[in-house]
Tab-separated table of C-alpha atoms (C1' of nucleotides) in Angstrom:
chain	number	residue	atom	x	y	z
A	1	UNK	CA	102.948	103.354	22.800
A	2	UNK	CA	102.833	104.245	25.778
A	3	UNK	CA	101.692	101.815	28.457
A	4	UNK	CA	101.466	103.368	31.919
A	5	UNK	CA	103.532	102.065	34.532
A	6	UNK	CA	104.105	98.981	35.517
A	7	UNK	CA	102.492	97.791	38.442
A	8	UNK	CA	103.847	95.014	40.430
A	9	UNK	CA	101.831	93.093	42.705
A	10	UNK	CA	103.732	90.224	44.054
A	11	UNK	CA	101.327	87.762	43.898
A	12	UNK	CA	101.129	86.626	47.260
A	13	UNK	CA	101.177	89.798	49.050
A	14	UNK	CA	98.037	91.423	48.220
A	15	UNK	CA	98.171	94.375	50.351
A	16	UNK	CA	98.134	97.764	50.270
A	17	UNK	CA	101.569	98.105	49.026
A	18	UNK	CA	100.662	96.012	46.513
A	19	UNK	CA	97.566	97.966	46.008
A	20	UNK	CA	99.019	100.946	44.956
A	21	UNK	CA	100.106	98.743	42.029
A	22	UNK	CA	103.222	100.950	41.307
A	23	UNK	CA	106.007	99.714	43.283
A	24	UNK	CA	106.642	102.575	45.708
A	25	UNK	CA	109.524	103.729	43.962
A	26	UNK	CA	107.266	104.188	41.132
A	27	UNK	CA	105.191	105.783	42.969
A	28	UNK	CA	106.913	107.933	44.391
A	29	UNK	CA	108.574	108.989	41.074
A	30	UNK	CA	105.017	109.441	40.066
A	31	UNK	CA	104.603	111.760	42.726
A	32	UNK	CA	107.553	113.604	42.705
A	33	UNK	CA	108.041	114.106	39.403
A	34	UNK	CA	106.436	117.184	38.631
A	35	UNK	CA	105.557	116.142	35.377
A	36	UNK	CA	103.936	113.026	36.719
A	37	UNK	CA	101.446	113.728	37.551
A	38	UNK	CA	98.970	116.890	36.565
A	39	UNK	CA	95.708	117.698	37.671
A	40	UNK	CA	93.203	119.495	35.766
A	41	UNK	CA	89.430	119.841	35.526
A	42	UNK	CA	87.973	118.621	32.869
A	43	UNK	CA	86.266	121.266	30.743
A	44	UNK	CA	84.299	119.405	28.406
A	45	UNK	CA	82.815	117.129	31.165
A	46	UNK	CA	79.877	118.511	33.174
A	47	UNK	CA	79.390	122.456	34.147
A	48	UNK	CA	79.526	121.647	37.325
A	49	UNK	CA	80.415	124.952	38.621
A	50	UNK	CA	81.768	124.073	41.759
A	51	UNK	CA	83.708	120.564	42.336
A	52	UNK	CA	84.657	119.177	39.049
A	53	UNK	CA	86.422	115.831	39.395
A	54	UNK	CA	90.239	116.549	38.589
A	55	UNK	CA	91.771	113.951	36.620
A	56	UNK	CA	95.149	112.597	36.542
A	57	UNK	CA	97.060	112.669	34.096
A	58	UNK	CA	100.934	111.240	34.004
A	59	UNK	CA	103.017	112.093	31.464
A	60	UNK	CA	104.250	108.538	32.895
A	61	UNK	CA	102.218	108.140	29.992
A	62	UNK	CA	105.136	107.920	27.931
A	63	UNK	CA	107.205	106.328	29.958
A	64	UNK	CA	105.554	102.705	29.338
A	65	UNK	CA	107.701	101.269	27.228
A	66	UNK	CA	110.327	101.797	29.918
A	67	UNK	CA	108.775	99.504	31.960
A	68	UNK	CA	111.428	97.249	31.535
A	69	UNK	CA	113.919	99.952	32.321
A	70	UNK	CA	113.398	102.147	34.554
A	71	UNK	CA	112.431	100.223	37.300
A	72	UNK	CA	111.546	97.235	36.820
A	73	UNK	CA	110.895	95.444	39.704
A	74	UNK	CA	108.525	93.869	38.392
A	75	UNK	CA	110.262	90.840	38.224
A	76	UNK	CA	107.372	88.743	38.400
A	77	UNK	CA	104.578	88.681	37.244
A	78	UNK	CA	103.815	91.759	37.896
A	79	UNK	CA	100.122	92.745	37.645
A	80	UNK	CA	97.868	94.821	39.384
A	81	UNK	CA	94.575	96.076	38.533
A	82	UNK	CA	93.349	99.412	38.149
A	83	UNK	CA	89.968	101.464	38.069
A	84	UNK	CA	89.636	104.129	35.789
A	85	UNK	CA	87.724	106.760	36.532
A	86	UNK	CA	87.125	108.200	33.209
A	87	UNK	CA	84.762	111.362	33.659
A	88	UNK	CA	84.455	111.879	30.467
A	89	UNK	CA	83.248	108.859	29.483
A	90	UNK	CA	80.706	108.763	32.553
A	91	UNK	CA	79.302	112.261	32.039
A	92	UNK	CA	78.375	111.254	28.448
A	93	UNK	CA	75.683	108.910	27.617
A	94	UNK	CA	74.039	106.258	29.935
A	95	UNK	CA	76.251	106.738	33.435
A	96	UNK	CA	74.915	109.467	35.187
A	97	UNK	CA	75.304	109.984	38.676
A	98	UNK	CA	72.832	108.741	40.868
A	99	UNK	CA	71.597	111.847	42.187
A	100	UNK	CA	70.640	112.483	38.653
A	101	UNK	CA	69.867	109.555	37.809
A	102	UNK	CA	67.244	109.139	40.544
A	103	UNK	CA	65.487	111.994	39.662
A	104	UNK	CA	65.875	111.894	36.298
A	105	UNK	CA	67.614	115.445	35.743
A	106	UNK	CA	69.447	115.930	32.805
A	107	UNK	CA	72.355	117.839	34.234
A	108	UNK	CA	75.114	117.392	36.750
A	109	UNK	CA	74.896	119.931	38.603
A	110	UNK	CA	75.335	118.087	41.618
A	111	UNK	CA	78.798	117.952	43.167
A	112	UNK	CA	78.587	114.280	43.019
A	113	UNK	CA	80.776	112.826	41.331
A	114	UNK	CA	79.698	109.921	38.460
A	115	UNK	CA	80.597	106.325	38.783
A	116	UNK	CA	83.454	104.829	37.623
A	117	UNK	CA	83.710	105.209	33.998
A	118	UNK	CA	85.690	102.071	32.700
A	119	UNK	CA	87.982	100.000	34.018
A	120	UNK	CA	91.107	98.355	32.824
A	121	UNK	CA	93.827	95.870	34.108
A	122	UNK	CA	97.061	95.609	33.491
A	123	UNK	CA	98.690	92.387	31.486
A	124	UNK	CA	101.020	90.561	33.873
A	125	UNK	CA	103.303	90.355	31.154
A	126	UNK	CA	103.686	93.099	28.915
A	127	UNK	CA	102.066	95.865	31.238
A	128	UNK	CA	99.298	97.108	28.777
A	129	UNK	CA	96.633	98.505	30.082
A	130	UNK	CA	93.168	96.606	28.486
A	131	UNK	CA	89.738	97.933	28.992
A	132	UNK	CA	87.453	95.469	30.783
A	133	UNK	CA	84.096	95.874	29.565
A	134	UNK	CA	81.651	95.454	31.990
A	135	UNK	CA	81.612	96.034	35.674
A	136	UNK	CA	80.688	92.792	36.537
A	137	UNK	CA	83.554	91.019	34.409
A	138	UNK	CA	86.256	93.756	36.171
A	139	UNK	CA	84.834	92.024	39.423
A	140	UNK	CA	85.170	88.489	38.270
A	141	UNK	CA	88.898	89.476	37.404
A	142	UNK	CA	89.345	91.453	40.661
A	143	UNK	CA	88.310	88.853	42.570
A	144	UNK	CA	91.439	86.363	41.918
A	145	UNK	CA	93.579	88.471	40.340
A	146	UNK	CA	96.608	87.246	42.499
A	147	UNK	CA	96.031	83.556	41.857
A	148	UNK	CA	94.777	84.437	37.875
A	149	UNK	CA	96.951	87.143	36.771
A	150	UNK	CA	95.447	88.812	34.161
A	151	UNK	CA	96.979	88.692	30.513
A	152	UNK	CA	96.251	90.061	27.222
A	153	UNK	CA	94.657	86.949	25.764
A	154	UNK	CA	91.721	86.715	28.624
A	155	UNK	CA	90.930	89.249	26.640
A	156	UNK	CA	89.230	86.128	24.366
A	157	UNK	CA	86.556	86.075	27.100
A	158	UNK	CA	84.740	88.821	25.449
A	159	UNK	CA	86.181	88.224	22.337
A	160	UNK	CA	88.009	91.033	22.290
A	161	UNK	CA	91.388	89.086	21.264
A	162	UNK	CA	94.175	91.491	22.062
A	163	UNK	CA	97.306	90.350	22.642
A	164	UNK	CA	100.462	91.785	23.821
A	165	UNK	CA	101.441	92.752	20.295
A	166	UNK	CA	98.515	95.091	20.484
A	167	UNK	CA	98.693	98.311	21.612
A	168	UNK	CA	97.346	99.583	24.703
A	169	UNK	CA	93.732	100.535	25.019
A	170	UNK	CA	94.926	103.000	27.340
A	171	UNK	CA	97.223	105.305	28.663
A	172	UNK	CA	97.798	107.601	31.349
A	173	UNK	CA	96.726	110.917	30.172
A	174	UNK	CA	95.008	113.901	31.530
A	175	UNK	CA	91.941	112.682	30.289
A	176	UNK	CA	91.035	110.144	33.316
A	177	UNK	CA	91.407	110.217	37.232
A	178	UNK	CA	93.298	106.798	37.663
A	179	UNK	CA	93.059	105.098	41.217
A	180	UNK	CA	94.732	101.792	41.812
A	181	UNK	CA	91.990	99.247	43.057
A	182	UNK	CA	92.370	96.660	45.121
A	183	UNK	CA	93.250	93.304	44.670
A	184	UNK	CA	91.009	89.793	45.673
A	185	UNK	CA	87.755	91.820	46.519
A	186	UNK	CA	84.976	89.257	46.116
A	187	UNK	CA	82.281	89.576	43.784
A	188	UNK	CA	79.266	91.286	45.132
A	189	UNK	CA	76.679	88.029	45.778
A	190	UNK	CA	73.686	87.520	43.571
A	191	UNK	CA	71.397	90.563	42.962
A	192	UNK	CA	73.597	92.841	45.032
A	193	UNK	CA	75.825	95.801	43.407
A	194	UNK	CA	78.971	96.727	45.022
A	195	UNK	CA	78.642	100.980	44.279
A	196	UNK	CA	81.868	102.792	44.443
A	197	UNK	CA	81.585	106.610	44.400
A	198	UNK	CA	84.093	108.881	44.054
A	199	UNK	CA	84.209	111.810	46.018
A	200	UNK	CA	84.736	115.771	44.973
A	201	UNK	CA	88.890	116.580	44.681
A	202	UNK	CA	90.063	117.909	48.130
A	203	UNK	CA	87.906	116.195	50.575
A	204	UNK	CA	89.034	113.865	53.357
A	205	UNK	CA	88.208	110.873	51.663
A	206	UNK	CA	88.617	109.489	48.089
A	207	UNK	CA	85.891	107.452	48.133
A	208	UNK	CA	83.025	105.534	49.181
A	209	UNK	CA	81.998	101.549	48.550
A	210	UNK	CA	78.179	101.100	49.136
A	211	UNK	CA	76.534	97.770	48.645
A	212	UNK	CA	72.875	97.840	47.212
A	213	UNK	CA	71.030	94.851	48.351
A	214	UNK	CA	68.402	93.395	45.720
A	215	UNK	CA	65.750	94.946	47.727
A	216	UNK	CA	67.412	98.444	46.979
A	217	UNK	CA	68.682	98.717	50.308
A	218	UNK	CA	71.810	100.687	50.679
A	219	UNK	CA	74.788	99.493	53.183
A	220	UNK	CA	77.759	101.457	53.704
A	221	UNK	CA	79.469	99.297	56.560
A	222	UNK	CA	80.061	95.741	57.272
A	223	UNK	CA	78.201	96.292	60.566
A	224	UNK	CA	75.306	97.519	58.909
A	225	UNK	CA	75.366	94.222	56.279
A	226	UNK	CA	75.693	91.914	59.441
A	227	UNK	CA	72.720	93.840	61.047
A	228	UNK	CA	70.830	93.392	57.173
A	229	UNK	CA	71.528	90.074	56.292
A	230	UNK	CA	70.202	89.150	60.504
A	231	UNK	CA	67.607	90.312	59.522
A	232	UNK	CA	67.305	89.002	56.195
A	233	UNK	CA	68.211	85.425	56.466
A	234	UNK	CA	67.304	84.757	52.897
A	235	UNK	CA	69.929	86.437	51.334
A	236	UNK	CA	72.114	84.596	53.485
A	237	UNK	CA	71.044	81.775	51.644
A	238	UNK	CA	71.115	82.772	48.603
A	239	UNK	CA	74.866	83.847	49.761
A	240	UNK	CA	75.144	86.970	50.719
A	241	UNK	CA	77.724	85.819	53.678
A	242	UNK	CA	79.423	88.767	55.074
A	243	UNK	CA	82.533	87.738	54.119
A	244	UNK	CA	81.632	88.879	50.305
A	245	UNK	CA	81.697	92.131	51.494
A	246	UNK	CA	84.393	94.866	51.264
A	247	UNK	CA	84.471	98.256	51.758
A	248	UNK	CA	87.872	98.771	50.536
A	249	UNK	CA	88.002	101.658	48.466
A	250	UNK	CA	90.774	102.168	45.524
A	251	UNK	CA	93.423	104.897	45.825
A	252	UNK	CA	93.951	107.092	43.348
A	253	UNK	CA	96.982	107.781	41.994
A	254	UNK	CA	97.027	111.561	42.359
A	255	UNK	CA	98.175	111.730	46.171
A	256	UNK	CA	96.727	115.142	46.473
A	257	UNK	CA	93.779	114.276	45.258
A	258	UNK	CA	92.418	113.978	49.571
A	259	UNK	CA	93.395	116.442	51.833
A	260	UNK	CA	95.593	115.597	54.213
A	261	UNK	CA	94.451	114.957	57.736
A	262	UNK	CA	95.965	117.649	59.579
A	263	UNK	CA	99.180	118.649	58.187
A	264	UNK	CA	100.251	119.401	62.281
A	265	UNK	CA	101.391	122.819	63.119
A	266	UNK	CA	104.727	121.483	62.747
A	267	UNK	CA	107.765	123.191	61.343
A	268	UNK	CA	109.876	121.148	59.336
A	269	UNK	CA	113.277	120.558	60.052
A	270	UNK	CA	114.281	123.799	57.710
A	271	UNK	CA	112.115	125.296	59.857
A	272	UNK	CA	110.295	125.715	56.521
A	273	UNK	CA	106.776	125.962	57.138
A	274	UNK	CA	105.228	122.862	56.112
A	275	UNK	CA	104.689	122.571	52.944
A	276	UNK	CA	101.263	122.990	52.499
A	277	UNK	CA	100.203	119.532	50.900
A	278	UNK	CA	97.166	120.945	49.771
A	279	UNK	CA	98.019	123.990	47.224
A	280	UNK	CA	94.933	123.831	45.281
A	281	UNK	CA	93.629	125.128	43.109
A	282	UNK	CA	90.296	125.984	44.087
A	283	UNK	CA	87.991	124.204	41.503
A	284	UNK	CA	86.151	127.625	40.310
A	285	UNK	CA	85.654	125.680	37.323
A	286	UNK	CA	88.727	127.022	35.670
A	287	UNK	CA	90.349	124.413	33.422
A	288	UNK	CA	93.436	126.223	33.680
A	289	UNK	CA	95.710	124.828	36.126
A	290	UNK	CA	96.374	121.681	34.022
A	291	UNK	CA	99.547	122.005	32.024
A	292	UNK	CA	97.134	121.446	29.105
A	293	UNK	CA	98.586	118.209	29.209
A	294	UNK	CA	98.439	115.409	26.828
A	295	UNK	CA	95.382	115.828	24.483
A	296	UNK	CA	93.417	113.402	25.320
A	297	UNK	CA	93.693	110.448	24.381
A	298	UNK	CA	91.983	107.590	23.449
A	299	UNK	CA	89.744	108.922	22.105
A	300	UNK	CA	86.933	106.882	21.219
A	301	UNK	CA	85.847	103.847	22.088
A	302	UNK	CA	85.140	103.765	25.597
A	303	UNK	CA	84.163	100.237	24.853
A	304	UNK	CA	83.220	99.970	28.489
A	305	UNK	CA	81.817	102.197	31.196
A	306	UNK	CA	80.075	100.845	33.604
A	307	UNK	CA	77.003	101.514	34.794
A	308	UNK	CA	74.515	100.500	34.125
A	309	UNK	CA	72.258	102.143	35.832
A	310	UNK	CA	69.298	101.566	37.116
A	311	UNK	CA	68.212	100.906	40.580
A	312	UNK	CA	65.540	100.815	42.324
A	313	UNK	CA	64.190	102.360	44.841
A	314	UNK	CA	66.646	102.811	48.339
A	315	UNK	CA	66.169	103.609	51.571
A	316	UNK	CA	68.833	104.187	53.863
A	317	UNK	CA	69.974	102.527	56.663
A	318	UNK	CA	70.065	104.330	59.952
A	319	UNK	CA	71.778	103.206	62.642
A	320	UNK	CA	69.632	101.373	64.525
A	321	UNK	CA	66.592	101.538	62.973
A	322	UNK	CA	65.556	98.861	61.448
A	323	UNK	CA	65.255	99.195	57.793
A	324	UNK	CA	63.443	97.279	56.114
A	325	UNK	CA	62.785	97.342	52.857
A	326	UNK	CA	60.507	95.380	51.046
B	30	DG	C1'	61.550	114.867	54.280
B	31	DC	C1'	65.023	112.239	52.204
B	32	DC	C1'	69.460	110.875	51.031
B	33	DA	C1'	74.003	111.539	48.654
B	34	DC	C1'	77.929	113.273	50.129
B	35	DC	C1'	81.153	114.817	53.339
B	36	DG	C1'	83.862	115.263	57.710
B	37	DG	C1'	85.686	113.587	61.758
B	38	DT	C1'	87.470	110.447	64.876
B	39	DG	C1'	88.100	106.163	67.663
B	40	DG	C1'	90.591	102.322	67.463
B	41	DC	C1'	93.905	99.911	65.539
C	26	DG	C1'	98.890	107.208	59.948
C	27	DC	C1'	95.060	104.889	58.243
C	28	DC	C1'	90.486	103.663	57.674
C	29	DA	C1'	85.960	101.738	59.253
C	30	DC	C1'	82.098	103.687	60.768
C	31	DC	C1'	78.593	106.857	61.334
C	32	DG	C1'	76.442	111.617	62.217
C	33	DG	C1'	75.219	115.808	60.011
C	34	DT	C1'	73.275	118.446	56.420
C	35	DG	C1'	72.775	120.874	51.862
C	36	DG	C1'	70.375	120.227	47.957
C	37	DC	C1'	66.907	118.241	45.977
DNA sequence: GCCACCGGTGGC
DNA sequence: GCCACCGGTGGC
């Protein structure tokens, strides 16, 4: 049924246009449409009074099996890659957010927001979206996704054997936040995990990429992995080059999802006030403001959420400090 | 005291 | 306009 949209990545261009997966006048549809494109909190997912992660939800939903139609300009092969940030699925058993995690505490009462919850990618050819099971196999595919598009059938890799005559194992509903990844990130290098947090609806930033070294050191900037690995030639040989590293962080799909930087005291040509990009809804917890969209979907099997979850110990890198960690 | 998360901005 | 980088700090 309904396959999501159809994201084009021309395979050579990998960049941020690219990225966003939907060819910009997809996107842009997305966004304007004001069905696109609905926010809402998710009530069953954490109490979390304050900051609930919002989730996306695009009646584009139903749109997939225009994909040839609408626009296609997906001429190619057309493929892009997606995280799925799938609250829901995260909240429930073994992904917890590290704050939680780390201390063991049941709840999620913290405003942080839980790792990604599953992942999919999008078949070059018929535009379903497929779950991707682990984190670590999402990266493998990430990794050369513009020189291996991704089809149904790799699906055999993990035996899952869907093909394009398959349905979906996902839509675009209200029940996930979707953000469009991007493309060609290497894998993290042997005992390191690439961490990708998501931050609270409204704030400046989506997100943030952190890189956990095996020692349980945390990184959060390629100039604090060139100061690490100086100091720590031996991951360097066991190749942790600096070049592995990205801090590239996904974009969600919801545009209004980050506050704007500084919408400018400027008066629009209608001498309208600026539109205020940032009407929101103040997340008091109230489930209300989604159109009670599409019921959520899929339903079960979340055959894949990521985490896994545990980590040791990890000290923080200051600056100039010298952190070592042993 | 620590650190996860957030904001802000310099530099492109 | 974007985003890499890093300082600050609330919540634990």
């Amino acid at each position: 049924m309904e396959q999501d949209h159809q994201d084009v990545v021309t395979p050579g261009k990998m960049v941020r246009n690219d990225i966003h997966g939907y060819e910009p006048a997809d996107l842009n549809n997305v966004n304007r449409e004001p069905n696109a494109l609905r926010v809402s909190t998710s009530p069953d997912i954490m109490e979390t009074p304050t900051q609930k992660p919002a989730e996306v939800t695009s009646s584009a939903g139903e749109q997939e099996n225009q994909v040839g139609e609408d626009d296609e300009n997906h001429g190619e092969n057309a493929h892009s890659q997606l995280v799925l940030y799938d609250p829901t699925i995260t909240a429930t058993a073994e992904a917890k957010p590290l704050r939680a995690r780390k201390k063991s505490l049941p709840n999620y009462t913290s405003r942080a927001f839980p790792e990604v919850g599953a992942f999919a990618v999008q078949c070059a050819r018929c535009f379903k979206w497929r779950y991707i099971h682990t984190k670590e196999k999402y990266e493998e595919i990430r990794e050369h996704i513009s020189e291996r598009p991704f089809y149904c059938e790799t699906t055999r890799e993990w035996h899952s054997d869907k093909s394009c005559d398959d349905p979906p194992d996902l839509t675009q509903d209200g029940s996930r936040l979707w953000a469009i990844d991007k493309p060609d990130i290497a894998q993290p290098p042997p005992g390191w995990e690439r961490i990708l947090r998501i931050r609270a609806e409204g704030g400046t930033k989506f997100a943030d990429v952190y890189y956990e070294s095996p020692s349980g050191q945390r990184l959060r900037s390629k100039v604090e992995v060139e100061r690490y690995l100086e100091k720590h030639p031996e991951y360097v040989a066991r190749g942790a080059e600096p070049n592995k590293f990205s801090f590239q962080t996904p974009k969600p799909l919801q545009e209004e999802y980050v506050k704007k930087r500084r919408p400018a005291p400027s008066h629009d040509i209608n001498g309208a006030y600026d539109v205020n990009p940032i009407s929101w809804v103040p997340p008091d917890g109230n489930a209300g403001l989604l159109g009670g969209s599409v019921p959520s979907a899929p339903s079960d099997a979340a055959p894949l959420h990521v985490p896994d979850g545990n980590s040791p110990k990890k000290a923080r890198l200051t600056g100039k400090s010298d952190a070592v960690i042993k």
